Coordinates of C-alpha atoms and ligand atoms in Angstrom, one line a residue:
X1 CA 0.6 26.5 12.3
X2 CA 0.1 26.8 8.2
X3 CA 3.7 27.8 7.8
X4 CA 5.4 27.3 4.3
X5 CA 7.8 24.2 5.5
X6 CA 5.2 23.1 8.6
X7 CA 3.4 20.3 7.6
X8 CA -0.6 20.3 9.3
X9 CA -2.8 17.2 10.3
X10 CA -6.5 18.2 9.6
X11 CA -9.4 16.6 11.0
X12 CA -11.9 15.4 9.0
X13 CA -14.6 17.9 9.4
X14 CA -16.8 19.6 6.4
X15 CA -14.7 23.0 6.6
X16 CA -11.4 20.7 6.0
X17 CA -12.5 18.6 3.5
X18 CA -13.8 21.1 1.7
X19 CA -10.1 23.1 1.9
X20 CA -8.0 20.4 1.0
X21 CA -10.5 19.2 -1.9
X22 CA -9.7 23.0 -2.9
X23 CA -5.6 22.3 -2.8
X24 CA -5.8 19.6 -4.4
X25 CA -7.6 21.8 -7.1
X26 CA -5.0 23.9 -7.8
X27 CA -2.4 21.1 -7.9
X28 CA -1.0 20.5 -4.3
X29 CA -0.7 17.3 -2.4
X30 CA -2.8 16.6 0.1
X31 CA -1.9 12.9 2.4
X32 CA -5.3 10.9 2.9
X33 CA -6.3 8.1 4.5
X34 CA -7.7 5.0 3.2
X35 CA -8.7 1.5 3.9
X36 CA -5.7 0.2 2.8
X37 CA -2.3 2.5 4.1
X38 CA -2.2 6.2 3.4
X39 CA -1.8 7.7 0.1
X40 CA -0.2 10.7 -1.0
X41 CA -2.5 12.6 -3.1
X42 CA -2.7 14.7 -6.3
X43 CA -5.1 15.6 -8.8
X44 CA -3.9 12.6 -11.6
X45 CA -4.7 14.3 -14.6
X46 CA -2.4 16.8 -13.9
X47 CA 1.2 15.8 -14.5
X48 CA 3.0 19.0 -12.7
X49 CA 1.3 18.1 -9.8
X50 CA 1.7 14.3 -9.8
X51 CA 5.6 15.2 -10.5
X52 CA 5.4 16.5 -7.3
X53 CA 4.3 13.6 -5.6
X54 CA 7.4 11.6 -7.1
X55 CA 9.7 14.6 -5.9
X56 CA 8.1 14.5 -2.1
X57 CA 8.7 10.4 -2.0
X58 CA 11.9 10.4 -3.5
X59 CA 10.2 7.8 -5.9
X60 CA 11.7 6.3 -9.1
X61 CA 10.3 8.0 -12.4
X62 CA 9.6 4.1 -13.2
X63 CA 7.3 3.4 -10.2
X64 CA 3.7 4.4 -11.5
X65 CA 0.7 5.4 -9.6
X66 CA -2.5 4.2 -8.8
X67 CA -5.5 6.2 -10.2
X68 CA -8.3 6.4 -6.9
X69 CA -12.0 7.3 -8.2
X70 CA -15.2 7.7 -6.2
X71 CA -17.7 7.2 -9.1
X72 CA -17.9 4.5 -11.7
X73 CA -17.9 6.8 -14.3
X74 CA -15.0 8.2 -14.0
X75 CA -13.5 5.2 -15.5
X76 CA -14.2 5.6 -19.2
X77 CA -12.6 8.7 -19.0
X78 CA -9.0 6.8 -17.6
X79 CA -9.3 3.0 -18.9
X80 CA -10.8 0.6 -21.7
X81 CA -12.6 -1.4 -19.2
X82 CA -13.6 -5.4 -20.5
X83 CA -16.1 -7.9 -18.5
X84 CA -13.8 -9.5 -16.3
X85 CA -12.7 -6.2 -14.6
X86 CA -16.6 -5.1 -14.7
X87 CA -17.3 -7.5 -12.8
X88 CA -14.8 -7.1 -10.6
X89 CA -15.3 -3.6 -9.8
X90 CA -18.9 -4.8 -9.6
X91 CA -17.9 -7.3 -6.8
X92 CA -14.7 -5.5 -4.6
X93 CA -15.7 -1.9 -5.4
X94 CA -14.9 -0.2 -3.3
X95 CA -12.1 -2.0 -1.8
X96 CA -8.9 -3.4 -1.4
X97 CA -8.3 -3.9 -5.3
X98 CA -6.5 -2.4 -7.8
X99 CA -7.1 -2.8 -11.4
X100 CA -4.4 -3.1 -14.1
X101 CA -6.0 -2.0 -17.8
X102 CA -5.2 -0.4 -21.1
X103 CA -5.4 3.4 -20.6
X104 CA -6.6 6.4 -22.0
X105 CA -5.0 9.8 -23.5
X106 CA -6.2 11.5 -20.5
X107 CA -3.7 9.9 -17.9
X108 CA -0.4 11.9 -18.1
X109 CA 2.2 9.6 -19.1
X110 CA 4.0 10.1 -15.9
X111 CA 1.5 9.2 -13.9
X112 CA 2.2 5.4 -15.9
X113 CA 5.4 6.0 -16.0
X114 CA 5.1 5.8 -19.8
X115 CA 2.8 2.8 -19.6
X116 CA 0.6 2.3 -22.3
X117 CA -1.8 0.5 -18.8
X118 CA -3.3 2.3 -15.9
X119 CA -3.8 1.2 -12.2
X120 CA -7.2 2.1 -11.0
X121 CA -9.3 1.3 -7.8
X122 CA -12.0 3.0 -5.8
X123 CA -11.8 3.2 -2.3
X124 CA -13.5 2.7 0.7
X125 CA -12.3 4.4 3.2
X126 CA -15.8 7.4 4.4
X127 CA -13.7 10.6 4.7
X128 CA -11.6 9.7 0.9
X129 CA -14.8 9.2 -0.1
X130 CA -16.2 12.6 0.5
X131 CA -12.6 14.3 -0.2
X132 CA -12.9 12.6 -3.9
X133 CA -16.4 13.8 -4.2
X134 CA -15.7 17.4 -2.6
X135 CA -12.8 17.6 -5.7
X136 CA -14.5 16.1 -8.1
X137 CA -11.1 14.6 -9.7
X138 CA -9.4 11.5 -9.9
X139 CA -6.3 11.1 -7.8
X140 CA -3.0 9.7 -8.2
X141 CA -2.1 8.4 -4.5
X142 CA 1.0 6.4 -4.1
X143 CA 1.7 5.2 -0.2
X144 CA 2.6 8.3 1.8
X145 CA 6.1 7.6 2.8
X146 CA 9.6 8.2 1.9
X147 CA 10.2 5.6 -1.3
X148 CA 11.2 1.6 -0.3
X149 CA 10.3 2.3 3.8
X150 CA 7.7 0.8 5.0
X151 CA 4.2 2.3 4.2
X152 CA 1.9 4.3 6.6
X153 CA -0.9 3.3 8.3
X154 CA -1.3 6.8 10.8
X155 CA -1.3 10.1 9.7
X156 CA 1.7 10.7 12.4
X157 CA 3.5 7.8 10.3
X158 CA 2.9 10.1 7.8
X159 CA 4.1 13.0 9.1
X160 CA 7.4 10.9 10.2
X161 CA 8.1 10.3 7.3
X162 CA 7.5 13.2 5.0
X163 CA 7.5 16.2 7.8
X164 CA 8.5 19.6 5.5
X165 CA 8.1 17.8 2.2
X166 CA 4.1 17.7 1.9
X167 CA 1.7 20.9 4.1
X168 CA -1.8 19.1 4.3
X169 CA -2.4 15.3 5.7
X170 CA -6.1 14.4 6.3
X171 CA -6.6 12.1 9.8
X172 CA -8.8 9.7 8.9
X173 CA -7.6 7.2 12.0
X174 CA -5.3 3.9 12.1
X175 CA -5.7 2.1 8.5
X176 CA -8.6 -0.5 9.1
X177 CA -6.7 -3.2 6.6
X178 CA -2.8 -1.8 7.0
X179 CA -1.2 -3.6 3.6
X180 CA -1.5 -2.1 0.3
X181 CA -4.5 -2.9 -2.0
X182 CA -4.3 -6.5 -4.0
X183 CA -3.1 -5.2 -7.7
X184 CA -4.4 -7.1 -10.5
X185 CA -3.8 -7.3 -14.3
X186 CA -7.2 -7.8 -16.4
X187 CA -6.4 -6.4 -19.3
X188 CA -5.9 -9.7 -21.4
X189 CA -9.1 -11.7 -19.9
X190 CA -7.5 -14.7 -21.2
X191 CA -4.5 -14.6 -18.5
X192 CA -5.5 -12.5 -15.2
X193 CA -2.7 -12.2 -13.0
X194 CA -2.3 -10.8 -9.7
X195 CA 0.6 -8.3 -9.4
X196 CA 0.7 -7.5 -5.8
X197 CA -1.3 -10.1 -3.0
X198 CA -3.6 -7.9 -0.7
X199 CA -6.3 -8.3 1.4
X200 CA -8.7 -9.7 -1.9
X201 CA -7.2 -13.2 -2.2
X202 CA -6.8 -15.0 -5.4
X203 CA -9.5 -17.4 -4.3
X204 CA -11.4 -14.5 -3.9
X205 CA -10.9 -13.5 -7.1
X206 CA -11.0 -17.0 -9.0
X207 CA -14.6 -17.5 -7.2
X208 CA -16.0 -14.4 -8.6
X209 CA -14.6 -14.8 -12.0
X210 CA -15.0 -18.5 -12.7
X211 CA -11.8 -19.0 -13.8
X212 CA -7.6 -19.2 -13.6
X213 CA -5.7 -16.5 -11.8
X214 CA -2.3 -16.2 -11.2
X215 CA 0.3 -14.9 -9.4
X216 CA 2.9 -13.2 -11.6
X217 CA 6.1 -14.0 -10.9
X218 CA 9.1 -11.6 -12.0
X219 CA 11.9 -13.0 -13.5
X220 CA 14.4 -13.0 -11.2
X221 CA 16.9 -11.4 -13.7
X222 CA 14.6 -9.1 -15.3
X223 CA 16.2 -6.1 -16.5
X224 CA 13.2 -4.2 -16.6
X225 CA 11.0 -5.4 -13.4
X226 CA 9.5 -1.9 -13.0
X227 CA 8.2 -1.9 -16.5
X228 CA 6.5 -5.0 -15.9
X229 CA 5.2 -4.6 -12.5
X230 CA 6.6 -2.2 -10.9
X231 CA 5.5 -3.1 -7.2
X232 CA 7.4 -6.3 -7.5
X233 CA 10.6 -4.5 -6.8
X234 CA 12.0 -7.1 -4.8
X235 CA 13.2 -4.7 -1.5
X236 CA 10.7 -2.8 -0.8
X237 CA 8.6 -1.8 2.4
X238 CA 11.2 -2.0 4.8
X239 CA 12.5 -1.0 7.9
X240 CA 16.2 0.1 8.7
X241 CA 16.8 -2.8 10.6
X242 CA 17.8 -6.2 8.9
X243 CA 15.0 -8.7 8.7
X244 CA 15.3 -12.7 9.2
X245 CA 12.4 -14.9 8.7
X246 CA 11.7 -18.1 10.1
X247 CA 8.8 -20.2 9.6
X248 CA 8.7 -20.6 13.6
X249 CA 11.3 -18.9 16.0
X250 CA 12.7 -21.7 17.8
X251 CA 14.0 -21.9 21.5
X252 CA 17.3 -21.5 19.9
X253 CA 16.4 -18.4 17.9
X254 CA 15.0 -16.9 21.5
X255 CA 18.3 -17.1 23.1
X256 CA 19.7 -14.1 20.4
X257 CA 16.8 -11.7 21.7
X258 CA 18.8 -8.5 23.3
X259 CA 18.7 -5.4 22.8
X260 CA 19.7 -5.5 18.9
X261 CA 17.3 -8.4 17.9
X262 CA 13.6 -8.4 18.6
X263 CA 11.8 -11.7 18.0
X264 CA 8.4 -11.3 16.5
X265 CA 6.0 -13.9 16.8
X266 CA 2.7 -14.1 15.1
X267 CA 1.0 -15.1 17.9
X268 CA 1.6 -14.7 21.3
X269 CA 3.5 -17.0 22.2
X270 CA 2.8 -20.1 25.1
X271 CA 5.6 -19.5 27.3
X272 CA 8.2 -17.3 25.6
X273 CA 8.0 -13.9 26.9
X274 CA 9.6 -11.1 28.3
X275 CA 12.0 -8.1 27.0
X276 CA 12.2 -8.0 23.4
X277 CA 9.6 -10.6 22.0
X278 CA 6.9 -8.8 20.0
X279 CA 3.4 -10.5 18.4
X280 CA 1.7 -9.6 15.9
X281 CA -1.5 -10.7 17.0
X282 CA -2.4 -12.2 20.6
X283 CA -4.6 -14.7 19.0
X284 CA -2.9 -15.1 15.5
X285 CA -5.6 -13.0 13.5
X286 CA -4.7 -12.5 10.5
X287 CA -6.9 -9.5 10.3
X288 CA -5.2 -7.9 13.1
X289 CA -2.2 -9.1 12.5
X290 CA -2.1 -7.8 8.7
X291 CA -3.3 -4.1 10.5
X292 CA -0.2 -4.1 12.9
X293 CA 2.6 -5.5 10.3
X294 CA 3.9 -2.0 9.5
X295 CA 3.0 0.0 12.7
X296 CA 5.1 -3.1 15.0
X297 CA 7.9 -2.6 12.1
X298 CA 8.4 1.2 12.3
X299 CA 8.2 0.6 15.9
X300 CA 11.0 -1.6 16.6
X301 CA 12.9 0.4 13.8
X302 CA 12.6 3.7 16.2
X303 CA 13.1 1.4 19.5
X304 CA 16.7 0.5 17.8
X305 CA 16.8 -3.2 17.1
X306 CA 19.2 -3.8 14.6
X307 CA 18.0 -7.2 13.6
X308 CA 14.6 -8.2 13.5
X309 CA 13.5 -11.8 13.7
X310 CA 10.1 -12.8 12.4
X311 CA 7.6 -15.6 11.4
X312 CA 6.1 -15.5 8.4
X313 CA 2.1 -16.1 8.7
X314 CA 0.5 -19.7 9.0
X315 CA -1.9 -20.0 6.0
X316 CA -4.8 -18.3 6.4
X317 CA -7.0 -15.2 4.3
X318 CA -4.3 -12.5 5.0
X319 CA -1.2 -15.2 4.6
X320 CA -0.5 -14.2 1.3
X321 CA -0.5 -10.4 1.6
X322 CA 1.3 -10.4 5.0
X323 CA 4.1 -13.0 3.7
X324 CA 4.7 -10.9 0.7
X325 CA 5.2 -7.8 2.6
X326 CA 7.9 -9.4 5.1
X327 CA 9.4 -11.4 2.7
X328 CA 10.5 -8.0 -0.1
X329 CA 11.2 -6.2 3.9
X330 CA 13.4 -9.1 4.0
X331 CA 15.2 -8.9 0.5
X332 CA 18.7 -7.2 0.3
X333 CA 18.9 -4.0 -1.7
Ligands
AMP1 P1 2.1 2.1 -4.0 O1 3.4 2.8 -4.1 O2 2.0 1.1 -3.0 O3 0.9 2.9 -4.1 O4 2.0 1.3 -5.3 C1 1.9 1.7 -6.6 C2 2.1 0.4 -7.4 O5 1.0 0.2 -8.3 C3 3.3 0.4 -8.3 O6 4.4 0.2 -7.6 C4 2.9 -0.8 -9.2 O7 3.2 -2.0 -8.6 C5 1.4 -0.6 -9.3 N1 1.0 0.0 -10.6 C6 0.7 1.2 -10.8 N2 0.4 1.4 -12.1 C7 0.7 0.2 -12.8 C8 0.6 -0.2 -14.1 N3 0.2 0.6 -15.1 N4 0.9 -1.5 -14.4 C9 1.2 -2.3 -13.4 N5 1.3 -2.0 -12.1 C10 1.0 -0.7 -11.8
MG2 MG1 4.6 2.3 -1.8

């Protein structure tokens, strides 16, 4: 089953965790699970084997990885932490959040993609957590999926994605949150800005600091985008088939569903059903309908629609994150 080019799903019991903690030792990749979508993994303070990550996603030398720790003390050792992201960590730990800070010697300059800052978070997800203790090392886990498609939330996405390129991917079930952590920049206090929405909101985040944050905005010309913030790459996270957004989909926009277009409403819809309409939620959760974005998308892409017409989220506590996400699916290369 182990074969050199085969890759393996491993359930999370103590005999696996306790091999792949051992891989990822010795510089392999291991895919895990986490709250968020599913990371590839490799030990980060070892550049050969985060190069290998890059080679397995096809990813961009410029893209940079986030740093995932089980143990506050693991920090000092990566980042120049300052009281704003203390207390952050302090409050979202571990979670959904990503923190943006100086960095340390100790982080290979690939792994920043020659950075002089460092993305950090510690996650929640039980069976990471006992993988990151097992290994006793901090990892460098970028989504687990062939670079700019949209990012796993299964380990059989996973495997669909990045069959023969990686051998180990840990199970640990369906992502409970489904979009990628909320990425913020603390390291000027003064001027906190959030990089990437996720599941923490900026309200969140303003109530537990106490004061302004804000959402960066590229330029839209930036030459250097992926130096700044390089998840803001404007396509990203997207399906083969074209996306169109629409606040609402109309009785007009109904009348293209066929067999290329799929309509995708974010709730079920009163009347309008039948072949080729999708929801995202039946009651409009945004909860549920943030942890079924990217498993409905991959869907449709495999059931052949060419064209894929959605609404963006009402507002609401996942609005942000999930309106991001459809909206750089959306963008043209
Ligand atoms: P992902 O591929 O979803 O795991 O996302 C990794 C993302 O983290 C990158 O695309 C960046 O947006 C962000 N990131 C990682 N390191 C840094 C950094 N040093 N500064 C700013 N953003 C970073
Ligand atoms: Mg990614």
């Amino acid at each position: 089953m182990n074969t050199t080019t085969g890759t393996r799903i491993y359930r999370g019991t103590a005999r696996n965790i306790a091999l792949l903690a051992g891989k990822l030792r010795t510089g392999e990749l291991v895919a895990v699970p986490t709250e968020t979508v599913y990371g590839l993994a490799a030990n980060a303070l070892d550049a050969r084997a985060c190069r290998r990550i890059f080679t397995a996603k096809g990813r961009p030398a410029n893209d940079p990885l986030i740093i995932h720790i089980h143990h506050l003390a693991q920090l000092d050792q990566l980042a120049v932490m300052n009281p704003a992201a203390r207390r952050l960590a302090e409050v979202f730990w571990p979670g959904p959040l990503t923190l943006v800070l100086p960095k340390r010697p100790a982080v290979p300059d690939l792994v920043t993609s020659g950075l002089p800052s460092v993305a950090v978070r510690m996650p929640r997800h039980p069976l990471l957590r006992r993988l990151l203790h097992a290994c006793d090392l901090p990892l460098a886990a970028p989504s687990a999926n062939p670079f700019g498609y949209v990012s796993p939330t299964t380990a059989e996405h996973v495997r669909a994605g990045l069959n023969g390129k990686i051998r180990h991917i840990l199970d640990g079930g369906p992502a409970r949150i489904g979009l990628e952590s909320t990425i913020v920049d603390v390291r000027d206090p003064r001027r906190i800005r959030v990089l990437r929405p996720g599941a923490i909101s900026m309200a969140q985040l303003r109530n537990c600091l106490g004061q302004p944050v804000v959402q960066y905005r590229p330029q839209p010309k930036a030459q250097n985008l992926a130096q700044v913030a390089p998840g803001m790459l404007t396509r990203h996270y997207s399906p083969n088939a074209r996306i169109l957004l629409r606040p609402r989909i109309t009785a007009r926009d109904l009348l293209q569903c066929d067999a290329r277009t799929a309509c995708v409403f974010f709730q079920k819809p009163a009347k309008a059903t039948g072949q080729h309409v999708y929801w995202l939620d039946a009651e409009g959760d945004q909860t549920r309908a943030a942890r079924r974005l990217f498993a409905l998308l991959r869907k449709l892409d495999t059931s052949g629609y060419r064209t894929i017409l959605a609404e963006t989220a009402p507002p609401g506590p996942m609005a942000e994150a999930i309106n991001d996400r459809l909206r750089r699916a959306a963008a043209k290369n």
